[in-house]
Amino acid sequence: DAMVIQNPRYQVTQFGKPVTLSCSQTLNHNVMYWYQQKSSQAPKLLFHYYDKDFNNEADTPDNFQSRRPNTSFCFLDIRSPGLGDAAMYLCATSAMTGGGEKLFFGSGTQLSVL
Amino acid sequence: AQSVAQPEDQVNVAEGNPLTVKCTYSVSGNPYLFWYVQYPNRGLQFLLKYITGDNLVKGSYGFEAEFNKSQTSFHLKKPSALVSDSALYFCAVRDTEGGKLIFGQGTELSVKP
């Protein structure tokens, strides 16, 4: 089945130790998003790619970076994780942006920072 | 700026009873409105959307939502709740300027047998 896959499901890292979360999709969608969700709050958009064009949200900390080497894969890099970065990280895709298309979400990666 | 509000943090319903999860919105222009559901430790799943046309939108798992322009509301409804409907529900609106999806704060639905 076509889907959005996030690995790992759970990630534990140490304070200040760089960590990378991965997302892959078989939907061939142009747009890929990274959201941060804390404690059942509303997902907060960190950034998104429209094809190779990177769009950073104004309030996304510099500590968060992303790479999209090809259509199928997208990575979230947290350069120096702090305790406040512990959260569920959700990857999502859509066929395009700006219209009525729905988002397809992965199951998320739950990040713990010790 | 576009926004959505979900006035209830939690809704409790008995199985078999109708349920309503409320959402109001504020947008400039015509709204693109969505409902998503999140089960524990999972990603969000699309339920339904309103873009244009019929004000009553039908979606997955027997859910429906009614778009009300005069009240700027998009409430989620289901005629008969199931225990398995217990989850976190998010209303969302598409930002017509930046294109991103803006989520409400979520409503925890609890359906008891």
Tab-separated table of C-alpha atoms in Angstrom, chain B residues 5 7 20-24 35 48 56 64-68 71-77 91:
chain	number	residue	atom	x	y	z
B	5	ALA	CA	-10.953	27.288	17.295
B	7	PRO	CA	-13.977	25.382	22.116
B	20	THR	CA	-20.776	16.658	17.895
B	21	VAL	CA	-17.286	18.111	17.977
B	22	LYS	CA	-17.313	21.848	17.477
B	23	CYS	CA	-15.117	24.014	15.292
B	24	THR	CA	-15.291	27.664	14.333
B	35	TRP	CA	-11.163	17.349	9.968
B	48	LEU	CA	-13.327	14.890	5.486
B	56	LEU	CA	-23.099	18.836	4.424
B	64	GLU	CA	-20.060	14.141	8.556
B	65	ALA	CA	-19.623	17.866	9.004
B	66	GLU	CA	-21.801	20.836	8.278
B	67	PHE	CA	-20.374	24.031	6.889
B	68	ASN	CA	-22.265	27.064	8.181
B	71	GLN	CA	-21.962	31.086	11.971
B	72	THR	CA	-18.454	30.455	10.625
B	73	SER	CA	-18.646	26.923	11.923
B	74	PHE	CA	-17.700	23.468	10.684
B	75	HIS	CA	-18.905	21.041	13.351
B	76	LEU	CA	-18.121	17.342	13.095
B	77	LYS	CA	-21.010	14.965	13.700
B	91	CYS	CA	-10.181	20.851	12.812
